[in-house]
PDB file of C-alpha atoms in Angstrom:
ATOM      1  CA  LEU A   1      -3.453 -70.857  81.681  1.00  0.00           C
ATOM      2  CA  LYS A   2      -0.826 -72.244  79.398  1.00  0.00           C
ATOM      3  CA  ASN A   3      -1.973 -69.619  76.789  1.00  0.00           C
ATOM      4  CA  LEU A   4      -1.235 -66.509  78.933  1.00  0.00           C
ATOM      5  CA  ASP A   5       2.044 -64.844  77.945  1.00  0.00           C
ATOM      6  CA  PHE A   6       3.051 -64.142  81.685  1.00  0.00           C
ATOM      7  CA  ILE A   7       2.566 -67.942  82.832  1.00  0.00           C
ATOM      8  CA  LYS A   8       5.657 -70.138  82.992  1.00  0.00           C
ATOM      9  CA  VAL A   9       4.044 -72.931  81.225  1.00  0.00           C
ATOM     10  CA  ASN A  10       6.581 -75.710  82.415  1.00  0.00           C
ATOM     11  CA  ASN A  11       6.459 -74.451  85.992  1.00  0.00           C
ATOM     12  CA  ILE A  12       2.817 -74.560  87.046  1.00  0.00           C
ATOM     13  CA  ALA A  13       1.533 -74.857  90.680  1.00  0.00           C
ATOM     14  CA  ALA A  14      -1.957 -75.248  92.148  1.00  0.00           C
ATOM     15  CA  LEU A  15      -3.413 -74.713  95.632  1.00  0.00           C
ATOM     16  CA  GLY A  16      -6.699 -75.743  96.791  1.00  0.00           C
ATOM     17  CA  TRP A  17      -8.730 -75.351 100.174  1.00  0.00           C
ATOM     18  CA  CYS A  18     -11.704 -77.708 101.254  1.00  0.00           C
ATOM     19  CA  MET A  19     -13.395 -78.869  98.309  1.00  0.00           C
ATOM     20  CA  GLY A  20     -10.842 -77.237  96.102  1.00  0.00           C
ATOM     21  CA  GLY A  21      -8.396 -79.567  97.572  1.00  0.00           C
ATOM     22  CA  HIS A  22     -10.032 -82.449  95.575  1.00  0.00           C
ATOM     23  CA  PRO A  23      -9.019 -81.135  92.209  1.00  0.00           C
ATOM     24  CA  ILE A  24      -5.313 -81.387  93.600  1.00  0.00           C
ATOM     25  CA  LEU A  25      -5.783 -85.121  93.672  1.00  0.00           C
ATOM     26  CA  GLU A  26      -7.339 -85.099  90.317  1.00  0.00           C
ATOM     27  CA  LEU A  27      -4.223 -82.955  88.843  1.00  0.00           C
ATOM     28  CA  GLY A  28      -1.739 -85.226  90.462  1.00  0.00           C
ATOM     29  CA  LEU A  29      -3.347 -88.138  88.735  1.00  0.00           C
ATOM     30  CA  MET A  30      -3.390 -86.622  85.331  1.00  0.00           C
ATOM     31  CA  GLN A  31       0.451 -86.902  85.355  1.00  0.00           C
ATOM     32  CA  GLU A  32       0.745 -83.474  83.405  1.00  0.00           C
ATOM     33  CA  LYS A  33       4.469 -82.783  83.198  1.00  0.00           C
ATOM     34  CA  SER A  34       4.150 -78.974  83.414  1.00  0.00           C
ATOM     35  CA  VAL A  35       2.613 -79.120  86.792  1.00  0.00           C
ATOM     36  CA  LYS A  36       5.447 -79.259  89.406  1.00  0.00           C
ATOM     37  CA  SER A  37       3.894 -78.575  92.708  1.00  0.00           C
ATOM     38  CA  LEU A  38       0.386 -79.147  94.335  1.00  0.00           C
ATOM     39  CA  ILE A  39      -0.949 -78.201  97.683  1.00  0.00           C
ATOM     40  CA  SER A  40      -4.059 -79.243  99.487  1.00  0.00           C
ATOM     41  CA  TYR A  41      -5.136 -77.539 102.650  1.00  0.00           C
ATOM     42  CA  HIS A  42      -7.968 -79.348 104.616  1.00  0.00           C
ATOM     43  CA  GLY A  43      -9.024 -80.997 101.330  1.00  0.00           C
ATOM     44  CA  VAL A  44     -11.566 -83.505 101.133  1.00  0.00           C
ATOM     45  CA  PHE A  45     -10.734 -87.008  99.738  1.00  0.00           C
ATOM     46  CA  ASP A  46     -14.133 -88.265  98.535  1.00  0.00           C
ATOM     47  CA  GLY A  47     -13.851 -90.731  95.862  1.00  0.00           C
ATOM     48  CA  VAL A  48     -10.424 -92.076  96.875  1.00  0.00           C
ATOM     49  CA  LYS A  49     -11.964 -95.641  96.932  1.00  0.00           C
ATOM     50  CA  TYR A  50     -13.144 -94.908  93.254  1.00  0.00           C
ATOM     51  CA  TYR A  51      -9.554 -93.830  92.167  1.00  0.00           C
ATOM     52  CA  ALA A  52      -8.041 -96.576  94.221  1.00  0.00           C
ATOM     53  CA  ASN A  53      -9.567 -99.377  92.307  1.00  0.00           C
ATOM     54  CA  GLU A  54     -11.828-100.597  94.926  1.00  0.00           C
ATOM     55  CA  SER A  55     -14.881-100.377  92.462  1.00  0.00           C
ATOM     56  CA  ASN A  56     -13.328 -99.981  89.132  1.00  0.00           C
ATOM     57  CA  ASP A  57     -10.068 -99.995  87.049  1.00  0.00           C
ATOM     58  CA  LEU A  58      -9.280 -96.275  86.895  1.00  0.00           C
ATOM     59  CA  GLY A  59      -6.684 -96.561  89.721  1.00  0.00           C
ATOM     60  CA  GLU A  60      -4.187 -98.914  88.060  1.00  0.00           C
ATOM     61  CA  THR A  61      -0.810 -97.654  87.749  1.00  0.00           C
ATOM     62  CA  SER A  62       0.621 -96.379  84.527  1.00  0.00           C
ATOM     63  CA  PRO A  63       3.895 -95.481  83.332  1.00  0.00           C
ATOM     64  CA  VAL A  64       5.049 -91.933  84.778  1.00  0.00           C
ATOM     65  CA  ALA A  65       4.412 -89.231  82.370  1.00  0.00           C
ATOM     66  CA  SER A  66       7.773 -87.308  83.108  1.00  0.00           C
ATOM     67  CA  THR A  67      10.903 -88.024  84.774  1.00  0.00           C
ATOM     68  CA  SER A  68      10.378 -84.807  87.268  1.00  0.00           C
ATOM     69  CA  ARG A  69       7.918 -85.889  89.790  1.00  0.00           C
ATOM     70  CA  THR A  70       5.144 -83.402  90.866  1.00  0.00           C
ATOM     71  CA  LYS A  71       5.564 -82.589  94.494  1.00  0.00           C
ATOM     72  CA  ILE A  72       2.315 -82.721  96.502  1.00  0.00           C
ATOM     73  CA  LEU A  73       1.832 -81.240  99.956  1.00  0.00           C
ATOM     74  CA  ILE A  74      -1.332 -82.321 101.792  1.00  0.00           C
ATOM     75  CA  CYS A  75      -2.050 -80.280 104.969  1.00  0.00           C
ATOM     76  CA  ASN A  76      -4.539 -81.881 106.948  1.00  0.00           C
ATOM     77  CA  GLY A  77      -6.307 -81.498 110.471  1.00  0.00           C
ATOM     78  CA  ARG A  78      -6.162 -84.795 112.195  1.00  0.00           C
ATOM     79  CA  LYS A  79      -9.460 -84.001 113.948  1.00  0.00           C
ATOM     80  CA  ASP A  80     -11.077 -83.244 110.675  1.00  0.00           C
ATOM     81  CA  PRO A  81     -14.514 -85.043 110.698  1.00  0.00           C
ATOM     82  CA  PHE A  82     -14.602 -85.007 106.858  1.00  0.00           C
ATOM     83  CA  VAL A  83     -11.352 -86.780 106.352  1.00  0.00           C
ATOM     84  CA  GLN A  84     -10.578 -90.384 107.447  1.00  0.00           C
ATOM     85  CA  GLU A  85      -6.958 -91.392 108.070  1.00  0.00           C
ATOM     86  CA  ASN A  86      -6.992 -94.242 105.701  1.00  0.00           C
ATOM     87  CA  ASP A  87      -8.487 -92.244 102.981  1.00  0.00           C
ATOM     88  CA  ILE A  88      -5.318 -89.883 103.016  1.00  0.00           C
ATOM     89  CA  GLU A  89      -2.999 -92.961 103.162  1.00  0.00           C
ATOM     90  CA  LYS A  90      -4.831 -94.289  99.991  1.00  0.00           C
ATOM     91  CA  ALA A  91      -4.595 -91.094  98.254  1.00  0.00           C
ATOM     92  CA  LYS A  92      -0.763 -90.822  99.140  1.00  0.00           C
ATOM     93  CA  ASN A  93      -0.207 -94.362  97.760  1.00  0.00           C
ATOM     94  CA  LEU A  94      -2.272 -93.742  94.563  1.00  0.00           C
ATOM     95  CA  LEU A  95      -0.459 -90.620  93.911  1.00  0.00           C
ATOM     96  CA  GLU A  96       2.955 -92.063  94.514  1.00  0.00           C
ATOM     97  CA  ASN A  97       2.036 -94.867  92.149  1.00  0.00           C
ATOM     98  CA  LYS A  98       1.373 -92.354  89.532  1.00  0.00           C
ATOM     99  CA  GLY A  99       4.830 -90.953  89.991  1.00  0.00           C
ATOM    100  CA  CYS A 100       4.241 -87.964  92.531  1.00  0.00           C
ATOM    101  CA  ASP A 101       6.390 -87.021  95.521  1.00  0.00           C
ATOM    102  CA  VAL A 102       3.802 -86.668  98.381  1.00  0.00           C
ATOM    103  CA  THR A 103       4.215 -85.221 101.767  1.00  0.00           C
ATOM    104  CA  ILE A 104       1.407 -85.275 104.445  1.00  0.00           C
ATOM    105  CA  LEU A 105       1.337 -82.878 107.341  1.00  0.00           C
ATOM    106  CA  ASN A 106      -1.194 -83.954 109.797  1.00  0.00           C
ATOM    107  CA  PHE A 107      -1.905 -81.375 112.499  1.00  0.00           C
ATOM    108  CA  ASP A 108      -2.806 -82.760 115.815  1.00  0.00           C
ATOM    109  CA  ASP A 109      -5.889 -81.195 117.526  1.00  0.00           C
ATOM    110  CA  VAL A 110      -6.979 -79.519 114.481  1.00  0.00           C
ATOM    111  CA  LYS A 111     -10.151 -79.814 112.735  1.00  0.00           C
ATOM    112  CA  HIS A 112     -11.617 -78.821 109.127  1.00  0.00           C
ATOM    113  CA  GLY A 113     -10.998 -75.165 107.976  1.00  0.00           C
ATOM    114  CA  PHE A 114      -7.996 -74.533 110.083  1.00  0.00           C
ATOM    115  CA  THR A 115      -6.794 -71.776 107.876  1.00  0.00           C
ATOM    116  CA  ASN A 116      -9.799 -69.971 108.452  1.00  0.00           C
ATOM    117  CA  PRO A 117      -9.580 -68.045 111.906  1.00  0.00           C
ATOM    118  CA  ALA A 118     -13.556 -68.078 112.319  1.00  0.00           C
ATOM    119  CA  GLN A 119     -13.888 -71.845 111.680  1.00  0.00           C
ATOM    120  CA  ASP A 120     -14.320 -72.286 115.532  1.00  0.00           C
ATOM    121  CA  TYR A 121     -17.433 -70.229 115.211  1.00  0.00           C
ATOM    122  CA  ASN A 122     -19.147 -72.635 112.615  1.00  0.00           C
TER     123      ASN A 122
END
């Protein structure tokens, strides 16, 4: 994206839904100073234990790459069977330790796929 003329290379944002919400976690951990805003909608947090240093050393904190903090919004359905509450908190703590500004919106009585009007039919 950075090589495209119409892209503001110092002001990149990314959105992810479901499995695409996981790369939002990855982008936040990369500490790329050009990434300013990230949003995850009913994302999954598989591997949070891996990143949070429960099974290896990749979760250790490191110096923040930029003085401008990446803002991350995590939108989650509290009744999402694919996401455990403690995994969201671990992800938040991990991202904050990497210098990100994280906001979590947990929607009561909402399941996975809440942005898709047909999700109740699945």
